[in-house]
């Protein structure tokens, strides 16, 4: 037998197929993501309503009462927890938000799309690009403004609830792959955001309370690894962890993420039902999206544009301009550019039914920042400062501008998206699994 020529392909080998960007996941993953997105959409509507109420009240003749309410101090002073209501919302309620984010993060990396490096590379790259470019734009705009540099991380966050509320309002029929990508990008975004908060926005670190926090955190982790669900055991340990992290000088929301990371994702082989992380997420997500985030938005978004120079003074401030530029241009360029780079330098290609116009619309949608952006603004400049007021205006203007631009772009392709979505729901054999996902079920 003559040897195979060096430049020929053996008969039994086929070149590897290029992977598809924004390809459909498994039906199980798509259905789970759909449940999450429905909850976030409702939360997004409540968030927008809470922010609108705060803006109206803060600019009404009764705005003094709004300010007094946010500054009302409650809590035990002996523990150093005599905090204002606005601080309780930012440090306490948002810890619930980040606990759910921690659960979601761990689930994505252990059992979701991010466990597969080939599927993870796109949302991770897009999240990194979508944070790096806005930070660079903000920094460039504020190079000559003393003291403004500390706000570089403000325009780097995407608010998934707000973005989904926009989709619900405009009636966009984004295909499952694009919605999953948006959620996964936001999940990675949350991980990077909490890392930035922990590293760059911790001024005075008290080592002893931080080390002591490992004790209740370790006990919590031990109990949940043994599948203990008793709230009267877990909740005191979680509260103790939160208090000690708060006392250490690290932002208390970090405790929420650490507690979420401690919860196991995979259920026992001999046990029925979902894993403990999915169980906790099901229990706590309604509280996070329905209470924690809207209440924080209510206390954080109320900025007066009728006092202290108002809108004109804010638009003349490079802090505001840097945030708007970072959210609108930075997010779009970062997410779209990172997606293009993944396609350019790997074998991946866009899914056949999608185009770059769809990616552009999604990139603009990622410029809707709210919850984490407002939190970082408070950490960077201090609550109630003129800079913090300008941060709020910048975040609101940038988010609304991104929402309007995303609406225009996505509506152009909405009829095409509607056809894709309709095909994804066809179940001709009536087995409860749409036909386009049959291959994922081994049928």
JSON list of N, CA and C in Angstrom, two decimals, residues 67-126:
[
{"chain": "A", "resi": 67, "resn": "UNK", "atom": "N", "xyz": [-35.26, 63.44, 50.74]},
{"chain": "A", "resi": 67, "resn": "UNK", "atom": "CA", "xyz": [-33.89, 63.47, 51.28]},
{"chain": "A", "resi": 67, "resn": "UNK", "atom": "C", "xyz": [-33.87, 63.02, 52.73]},
{"chain": "A", "resi": 68, "resn": "UNK", "atom": "N", "xyz": [-34.85, 63.49, 53.51]},
{"chain": "A", "resi": 68, "resn": "UNK", "atom": "CA", "xyz": [-34.90, 63.12, 54.93]},
{"chain": "A", "resi": 68, "resn": "UNK", "atom": "C", "xyz": [-35.16, 61.62, 55.10]},
{"chain": "A", "resi": 69, "resn": "UNK", "atom": "N", "xyz": [-35.99, 61.05, 54.24]},
{"chain": "A", "resi": 69, "resn": "UNK", "atom": "CA", "xyz": [-36.27, 59.61, 54.32]},
{"chain": "A", "resi": 69, "resn": "UNK", "atom": "C", "xyz": [-35.01, 58.80, 54.05]},
{"chain": "A", "resi": 70, "resn": "UNK", "atom": "N", "xyz": [-34.27, 59.16, 53.04]},
{"chain": "A", "resi": 70, "resn": "UNK", "atom": "CA", "xyz": [-33.03, 58.43, 52.73]},
{"chain": "A", "resi": 70, "resn": "UNK", "atom": "C", "xyz": [-32.00, 58.56, 53.83]},
{"chain": "A", "resi": 71, "resn": "UNK", "atom": "N", "xyz": [-32.00, 59.67, 54.55]},
{"chain": "A", "resi": 71, "resn": "UNK", "atom": "CA", "xyz": [-31.02, 59.89, 55.61]},
{"chain": "A", "resi": 71, "resn": "UNK", "atom": "C", "xyz": [-31.45, 59.40, 56.98]},
{"chain": "A", "resi": 72, "resn": "UNK", "atom": "N", "xyz": [-32.66, 58.85, 57.09]},
{"chain": "A", "resi": 72, "resn": "UNK", "atom": "CA", "xyz": [-33.15, 58.35, 58.37]},
{"chain": "A", "resi": 72, "resn": "UNK", "atom": "C", "xyz": [-32.28, 57.20, 58.87]},
{"chain": "A", "resi": 73, "resn": "UNK", "atom": "N", "xyz": [-31.77, 57.31, 60.09]},
{"chain": "A", "resi": 73, "resn": "UNK", "atom": "CA", "xyz": [-30.83, 56.33, 60.63]},
{"chain": "A", "resi": 73, "resn": "UNK", "atom": "C", "xyz": [-31.56, 55.31, 61.49]},
{"chain": "A", "resi": 74, "resn": "UNK", "atom": "N", "xyz": [-31.30, 54.05, 61.21]},
{"chain": "A", "resi": 74, "resn": "UNK", "atom": "CA", "xyz": [-31.86, 52.95, 61.99]},
{"chain": "A", "resi": 74, "resn": "UNK", "atom": "C", "xyz": [-30.77, 51.89, 62.17]},
{"chain": "A", "resi": 75, "resn": "UNK", "atom": "N", "xyz": [-30.92, 51.06, 63.22]},
{"chain": "A", "resi": 75, "resn": "UNK", "atom": "CA", "xyz": [-29.98, 49.97, 63.45]},
{"chain": "A", "resi": 75, "resn": "UNK", "atom": "C", "xyz": [-29.23, 50.11, 64.75]},
{"chain": "A", "resi": 76, "resn": "UNK", "atom": "N", "xyz": [-28.66, 49.02, 65.25]},
{"chain": "A", "resi": 76, "resn": "UNK", "atom": "CA", "xyz": [-27.95, 49.04, 66.54]},
{"chain": "A", "resi": 76, "resn": "UNK", "atom": "C", "xyz": [-26.60, 49.73, 66.44]},
{"chain": "A", "resi": 77, "resn": "UNK", "atom": "N", "xyz": [-26.43, 50.80, 67.20]},
{"chain": "A", "resi": 77, "resn": "UNK", "atom": "CA", "xyz": [-25.17, 51.54, 67.17]},
{"chain": "A", "resi": 77, "resn": "UNK", "atom": "C", "xyz": [-24.04, 50.76, 67.82]},
{"chain": "A", "resi": 78, "resn": "UNK", "atom": "N", "xyz": [-24.36, 49.85, 68.75]},
{"chain": "A", "resi": 78, "resn": "UNK", "atom": "CA", "xyz": [-23.32, 49.08, 69.43]},
{"chain": "A", "resi": 78, "resn": "UNK", "atom": "C", "xyz": [-22.54, 48.21, 68.45]},
{"chain": "A", "resi": 79, "resn": "UNK", "atom": "N", "xyz": [-23.20, 47.79, 67.38]},
{"chain": "A", "resi": 79, "resn": "UNK", "atom": "CA", "xyz": [-22.54, 46.97, 66.37]},
{"chain": "A", "resi": 79, "resn": "UNK", "atom": "C", "xyz": [-22.01, 47.79, 65.20]},
{"chain": "A", "resi": 80, "resn": "UNK", "atom": "N", "xyz": [-22.13, 49.09, 65.31]},
{"chain": "A", "resi": 80, "resn": "UNK", "atom": "CA", "xyz": [-21.71, 49.94, 64.21]},
{"chain": "A", "resi": 80, "resn": "UNK", "atom": "C", "xyz": [-22.65, 49.87, 63.03]},
{"chain": "A", "resi": 81, "resn": "UNK", "atom": "N", "xyz": [-23.91, 49.50, 63.28]},
{"chain": "A", "resi": 81, "resn": "UNK", "atom": "CA", "xyz": [-24.88, 49.31, 62.21]},
{"chain": "A", "resi": 81, "resn": "UNK", "atom": "C", "xyz": [-26.00, 50.33, 62.28]},
{"chain": "A", "resi": 82, "resn": "UNK", "atom": "N", "xyz": [-25.73, 51.49, 62.87]},
{"chain": "A", "resi": 82, "resn": "UNK", "atom": "CA", "xyz": [-26.71, 52.58, 62.85]},
{"chain": "A", "resi": 82, "resn": "UNK", "atom": "C", "xyz": [-26.54, 53.32, 61.53]},
{"chain": "A", "resi": 83, "resn": "UNK", "atom": "N", "xyz": [-27.17, 52.80, 60.50]},
{"chain": "A", "resi": 83, "resn": "UNK", "atom": "CA", "xyz": [-26.98, 53.25, 59.14]},
{"chain": "A", "resi": 83, "resn": "UNK", "atom": "C", "xyz": [-28.23, 53.94, 58.62]},
{"chain": "A", "resi": 84, "resn": "UNK", "atom": "N", "xyz": [-28.04, 54.80, 57.64]},
{"chain": "A", "resi": 84, "resn": "UNK", "atom": "CA", "xyz": [-29.18, 55.45, 57.00]},
{"chain": "A", "resi": 84, "resn": "UNK", "atom": "C", "xyz": [-29.93, 54.43, 56.14]},
{"chain": "A", "resi": 85, "resn": "UNK", "atom": "N", "xyz": [-31.18, 54.74, 55.83]},
{"chain": "A", "resi": 85, "resn": "UNK", "atom": "CA", "xyz": [-31.97, 53.82, 55.00]},
{"chain": "A", "resi": 85, "resn": "UNK", "atom": "C", "xyz": [-31.34, 53.64, 53.63]},
{"chain": "A", "resi": 86, "resn": "UNK", "atom": "N", "xyz": [-30.78, 54.69, 53.07]},
{"chain": "A", "resi": 86, "resn": "UNK", "atom": "CA", "xyz": [-30.14, 54.55, 51.76]},
{"chain": "A", "resi": 86, "resn": "UNK", "atom": "C", "xyz": [-28.91, 53.65, 51.85]},
{"chain": "A", "resi": 87, "resn": "UNK", "atom": "N", "xyz": [-28.19, 53.71, 52.96]},
{"chain": "A", "resi": 87, "resn": "UNK", "atom": "CA", "xyz": [-27.03, 52.82, 53.14]},
{"chain": "A", "resi": 87, "resn": "UNK", "atom": "C", "xyz": [-27.47, 51.38, 53.35]},
{"chain": "A", "resi": 88, "resn": "UNK", "atom": "N", "xyz": [-28.55, 51.19, 54.10]},
{"chain": "A", "resi": 88, "resn": "UNK", "atom": "CA", "xyz": [-29.08, 49.84, 54.26]},
{"chain": "A", "resi": 88, "resn": "UNK", "atom": "C", "xyz": [-29.48, 49.25, 52.91]},
{"chain": "A", "resi": 89, "resn": "UNK", "atom": "N", "xyz": [-30.05, 50.09, 52.05]},
{"chain": "A", "resi": 89, "resn": "UNK", "atom": "CA", "xyz": [-30.44, 49.60, 50.73]},
{"chain": "A", "resi": 89, "resn": "UNK", "atom": "C", "xyz": [-29.22, 49.21, 49.90]},
{"chain": "A", "resi": 90, "resn": "UNK", "atom": "N", "xyz": [-28.16, 50.03, 49.98]},
{"chain": "A", "resi": 90, "resn": "UNK", "atom": "CA", "xyz": [-26.96, 49.76, 49.17]},
{"chain": "A", "resi": 90, "resn": "UNK", "atom": "C", "xyz": [-26.12, 48.62, 49.73]},
{"chain": "A", "resi": 91, "resn": "UNK", "atom": "N", "xyz": [-25.96, 48.57, 51.06]},
{"chain": "A", "resi": 91, "resn": "UNK", "atom": "CA", "xyz": [-25.10, 47.57, 51.67]},
{"chain": "A", "resi": 91, "resn": "UNK", "atom": "C", "xyz": [-25.85, 46.30, 52.05]},
{"chain": "A", "resi": 92, "resn": "UNK", "atom": "N", "xyz": [-27.10, 46.46, 52.47]},
{"chain": "A", "resi": 92, "resn": "UNK", "atom": "CA", "xyz": [-27.85, 45.30, 52.95]},
{"chain": "A", "resi": 92, "resn": "UNK", "atom": "C", "xyz": [-28.66, 44.62, 51.87]},
{"chain": "A", "resi": 93, "resn": "UNK", "atom": "N", "xyz": [-29.60, 45.35, 51.25]},
{"chain": "A", "resi": 93, "resn": "UNK", "atom": "CA", "xyz": [-30.46, 44.74, 50.25]},
{"chain": "A", "resi": 93, "resn": "UNK", "atom": "C", "xyz": [-29.69, 44.29, 49.02]},
{"chain": "A", "resi": 94, "resn": "UNK", "atom": "N", "xyz": [-28.68, 45.06, 48.62]},
{"chain": "A", "resi": 94, "resn": "UNK", "atom": "CA", "xyz": [-27.91, 44.65, 47.44]},
{"chain": "A", "resi": 94, "resn": "UNK", "atom": "C", "xyz": [-27.06, 43.41, 47.72]},
{"chain": "A", "resi": 95, "resn": "UNK", "atom": "N", "xyz": [-26.82, 43.09, 48.99]},
{"chain": "A", "resi": 95, "resn": "UNK", "atom": "CA", "xyz": [-26.15, 41.83, 49.30]},
{"chain": "A", "resi": 95, "resn": "UNK", "atom": "C", "xyz": [-27.01, 40.65, 48.86]},
{"chain": "A", "resi": 96, "resn": "UNK", "atom": "N", "xyz": [-28.34, 40.80, 48.94]},
{"chain": "A", "resi": 96, "resn": "UNK", "atom": "CA", "xyz": [-29.23, 39.76, 48.44]},
{"chain": "A", "resi": 96, "resn": "UNK", "atom": "C", "xyz": [-29.11, 39.64, 46.93]},
{"chain": "A", "resi": 97, "resn": "UNK", "atom": "N", "xyz": [-29.06, 40.80, 46.25]},
{"chain": "A", "resi": 97, "resn": "UNK", "atom": "CA", "xyz": [-28.87, 40.81, 44.80]},
{"chain": "A", "resi": 97, "resn": "UNK", "atom": "C", "xyz": [-27.58, 40.09, 44.41]},
{"chain": "A", "resi": 98, "resn": "UNK", "atom": "N", "xyz": [-26.50, 40.36, 45.12]},
{"chain": "A", "resi": 98, "resn": "UNK", "atom": "CA", "xyz": [-25.23, 39.73, 44.78]},
{"chain": "A", "resi": 98, "resn": "UNK", "atom": "C", "xyz": [-25.17, 38.28, 45.24]},
{"chain": "A", "resi": 99, "resn": "UNK", "atom": "N", "xyz": [-25.94, 37.91, 46.26]},
{"chain": "A", "resi": 99, "resn": "UNK", "atom": "CA", "xyz": [-26.04, 36.49, 46.62]},
{"chain": "A", "resi": 99, "resn": "UNK", "atom": "C", "xyz": [-26.66, 35.70, 45.47]},
{"chain": "A", "resi": 100, "resn": "UNK", "atom": "N", "xyz": [-27.74, 36.22, 44.91]},
{"chain": "A", "resi": 100, "resn": "UNK", "atom": "CA", "xyz": [-28.35, 35.56, 43.76]},
{"chain": "A", "resi": 100, "resn": "UNK", "atom": "C", "xyz": [-27.39, 35.57, 42.57]},
{"chain": "A", "resi": 101, "resn": "UNK", "atom": "N", "xyz": [-26.66, 36.67, 42.38]},
{"chain": "A", "resi": 101, "resn": "UNK", "atom": "CA", "xyz": [-25.67, 36.72, 41.31]},
{"chain": "A", "resi": 101, "resn": "UNK", "atom": "C", "xyz": [-24.59, 35.67, 41.52]},
{"chain": "A", "resi": 102, "resn": "UNK", "atom": "N", "xyz": [-24.17, 35.47, 42.78]},
{"chain": "A", "resi": 102, "resn": "UNK", "atom": "CA", "xyz": [-23.18, 34.45, 43.07]},
{"chain": "A", "resi": 102, "resn": "UNK", "atom": "C", "xyz": [-23.68, 33.05, 42.75]},
{"chain": "A", "resi": 103, "resn": "UNK", "atom": "N", "xyz": [-24.95, 32.78, 43.10]},
{"chain": "A", "resi": 103, "resn": "UNK", "atom": "CA", "xyz": [-25.55, 31.50, 42.76]},
{"chain": "A", "resi": 103, "resn": "UNK", "atom": "C", "xyz": [-25.57, 31.29, 41.25]},
{"chain": "A", "resi": 104, "resn": "UNK", "atom": "N", "xyz": [-25.96, 32.34, 40.53]},
{"chain": "A", "resi": 104, "resn": "UNK", "atom": "CA", "xyz": [-26.05, 32.26, 39.07]},
{"chain": "A", "resi": 104, "resn": "UNK", "atom": "C", "xyz": [-24.67, 32.07, 38.44]},
{"chain": "A", "resi": 105, "resn": "UNK", "atom": "N", "xyz": [-23.70, 32.81, 38.98]},
{"chain": "A", "resi": 105, "resn": "UNK", "atom": "CA", "xyz": [-22.33, 32.68, 38.48]},
{"chain": "A", "resi": 105, "resn": "UNK", "atom": "C", "xyz": [-21.82, 31.25, 38.64]},
{"chain": "A", "resi": 106, "resn": "UNK", "atom": "N", "xyz": [-21.96, 30.71, 39.84]},
{"chain": "A", "resi": 106, "resn": "UNK", "atom": "CA", "xyz": [-21.45, 29.36, 40.08]},
{"chain": "A", "resi": 106, "resn": "UNK", "atom": "C", "xyz": [-22.17, 28.35, 39.21]},
{"chain": "A", "resi": 107, "resn": "UNK", "atom": "N", "xyz": [-23.49, 28.52, 39.06]},
{"chain": "A", "resi": 107, "resn": "UNK", "atom": "CA", "xyz": [-24.24, 27.57, 38.25]},
{"chain": "A", "resi": 107, "resn": "UNK", "atom": "C", "xyz": [-23.78, 27.63, 36.79]},
{"chain": "A", "resi": 108, "resn": "UNK", "atom": "N", "xyz": [-23.53, 28.83, 36.28]},
{"chain": "A", "resi": 108, "resn": "UNK", "atom": "CA", "xyz": [-23.07, 28.96, 34.90]},
{"chain": "A", "resi": 108, "resn": "UNK", "atom": "C", "xyz": [-21.72, 28.29, 34.68]},
{"chain": "A", "resi": 109, "resn": "UNK", "atom": "N", "xyz": [-20.82, 28.44, 35.66]},
{"chain": "A", "resi": 109, "resn": "UNK", "atom": "CA", "xyz": [-19.47, 27.88, 35.50]},
{"chain": "A", "resi": 109, "resn": "UNK", "atom": "C", "xyz": [-19.42, 26.38, 35.77]},
{"chain": "A", "resi": 110, "resn": "UNK", "atom": "N", "xyz": [-20.38, 25.87, 36.57]},
{"chain": "A", "resi": 110, "resn": "UNK", "atom": "CA", "xyz": [-20.37, 24.44, 36.92]},
{"chain": "A", "resi": 110, "resn": "UNK", "atom": "C", "xyz": [-21.28, 23.62, 36.01]},
{"chain": "A", "resi": 111, "resn": "UNK", "atom": "N", "xyz": [-22.48, 24.14, 35.73]},
{"chain": "A", "resi": 111, "resn": "UNK", "atom": "CA", "xyz": [-23.45, 23.35, 34.98]},
{"chain": "A", "resi": 111, "resn": "UNK", "atom": "C", "xyz": [-24.05, 24.08, 33.79]},
{"chain": "A", "resi": 112, "resn": "UNK", "atom": "N", "xyz": [-23.70, 25.35, 33.58]},
{"chain": "A", "resi": 112, "resn": "UNK", "atom": "CA", "xyz": [-24.28, 26.12, 32.50]},
{"chain": "A", "resi": 112, "resn": "UNK", "atom": "C", "xyz": [-23.37, 26.21, 31.29]},
{"chain": "A", "resi": 113, "resn": "UNK", "atom": "N", "xyz": [-23.66, 27.20, 30.44]},
{"chain": "A", "resi": 113, "resn": "UNK", "atom": "CA", "xyz": [-22.89, 27.35, 29.21]},
{"chain": "A", "resi": 113, "resn": "UNK", "atom": "C", "xyz": [-21.42, 27.68, 29.46]},
{"chain": "A", "resi": 114, "resn": "UNK", "atom": "N", "xyz": [-21.11, 28.35, 30.57]},
{"chain": "A", "resi": 114, "resn": "UNK", "atom": "CA", "xyz": [-19.72, 28.77, 30.81]},
{"chain": "A", "resi": 114, "resn": "UNK", "atom": "C", "xyz": [-18.81, 27.61, 31.19]},
{"chain": "A", "resi": 115, "resn": "UNK", "atom": "N", "xyz": [-19.36, 26.42, 31.43]},
{"chain": "A", "resi": 115, "resn": "UNK", "atom": "CA", "xyz": [-18.50, 25.27, 31.74]},
{"chain": "A", "resi": 115, "resn": "UNK", "atom": "C", "xyz": [-17.77, 24.78, 30.49]},
{"chain": "A", "resi": 116, "resn": "UNK", "atom": "N", "xyz": [-18.31, 25.09, 29.32]},
{"chain": "A", "resi": 116, "resn": "UNK", "atom": "CA", "xyz": [-17.68, 24.71, 28.05]},
{"chain": "A", "resi": 116, "resn": "UNK", "atom": "C", "xyz": [-16.85, 25.89, 27.55]},
{"chain": "A", "resi": 117, "resn": "UNK", "atom": "N", "xyz": [-15.51, 25.76, 27.53]},
{"chain": "A", "resi": 117, "resn": "UNK", "atom": "CA", "xyz": [-14.68, 26.89, 27.11]},
{"chain": "A", "resi": 117, "resn": "UNK", "atom": "C", "xyz": [-15.05, 27.45, 25.75]},
{"chain": "A", "resi": 118, "resn": "UNK", "atom": "N", "xyz": [-15.51, 26.59, 24.84]},
{"chain": "A", "resi": 118, "resn": "UNK", "atom": "CA", "xyz": [-15.85, 27.06, 23.50]},
{"chain": "A", "resi": 118, "resn": "UNK", "atom": "C", "xyz": [-17.08, 27.97, 23.53]},
{"chain": "A", "resi": 119, "resn": "UNK", "atom": "N", "xyz": [-18.01, 27.69, 24.41]},
{"chain": "A", "resi": 119, "resn": "UNK", "atom": "CA", "xyz": [-19.20, 28.53, 24.52]},
{"chain": "A", "resi": 119, "resn": "UNK", "atom": "C", "xyz": [-18.95, 29.72, 25.46]},
{"chain": "A", "resi": 120, "resn": "UNK", "atom": "N", "xyz": [-18.00, 29.57, 26.37]},
{"chain": "A", "resi": 120, "resn": "UNK", "atom": "CA", "xyz": [-17.74, 30.62, 27.35]},
{"chain": "A", "resi": 120, "resn": "UNK", "atom": "C", "xyz": [-16.91, 31.77, 26.78]},
{"chain": "A", "resi": 121, "resn": "UNK", "atom": "N", "xyz": [-16.10, 31.48, 25.76]},
{"chain": "A", "resi": 121, "resn": "UNK", "atom": "CA", "xyz": [-15.15, 32.48, 25.29]},
{"chain": "A", "resi": 121, "resn": "UNK", "atom": "C", "xyz": [-15.86, 33.73, 24.78]},
{"chain": "A", "resi": 122, "resn": "UNK", "atom": "N", "xyz": [-17.02, 33.59, 24.14]},
{"chain": "A", "resi": 122, "resn": "UNK", "atom": "CA", "xyz": [-17.69, 34.77, 23.60]},
{"chain": "A", "resi": 122, "resn": "UNK", "atom": "C", "xyz": [-18.25, 35.67, 24.68]},
{"chain": "A", "resi": 123, "resn": "UNK", "atom": "N", "xyz": [-19.12, 35.19, 25.60]},
{"chain": "A", "resi": 123, "resn": "UNK", "atom": "CA", "xyz": [-19.63, 36.12, 26.62]},
{"chain": "A", "resi": 123, "resn": "UNK", "atom": "C", "xyz": [-18.55, 36.66, 27.54]},
{"chain": "A", "resi": 124, "resn": "UNK", "atom": "N", "xyz": [-17.52, 35.86, 27.84]},
{"chain": "A", "resi": 124, "resn": "UNK", "atom": "CA", "xyz": [-16.43, 36.36, 28.68]},
{"chain": "A", "resi": 124, "resn": "UNK", "atom": "C", "xyz": [-15.68, 37.47, 27.97]},
{"chain": "A", "resi": 125, "resn": "UNK", "atom": "N", "xyz": [-15.33, 37.25, 26.69]},
{"chain": "A", "resi": 125, "resn": "UNK", "atom": "CA", "xyz": [-14.62, 38.27, 25.92]},
{"chain": "A", "resi": 125, "resn": "UNK", "atom": "C", "xyz": [-15.48, 39.53, 25.77]},
{"chain": "A", "resi": 126, "resn": "UNK", "atom": "N", "xyz": [-16.79, 39.33, 25.50]},
{"chain": "A", "resi": 126, "resn": "UNK", "atom": "CA", "xyz": [-17.69, 40.48, 25.34]},
{"chain": "A", "resi": 126, "resn": "UNK", "atom": "C", "xyz": [-17.81, 41.27, 26.64]}
]
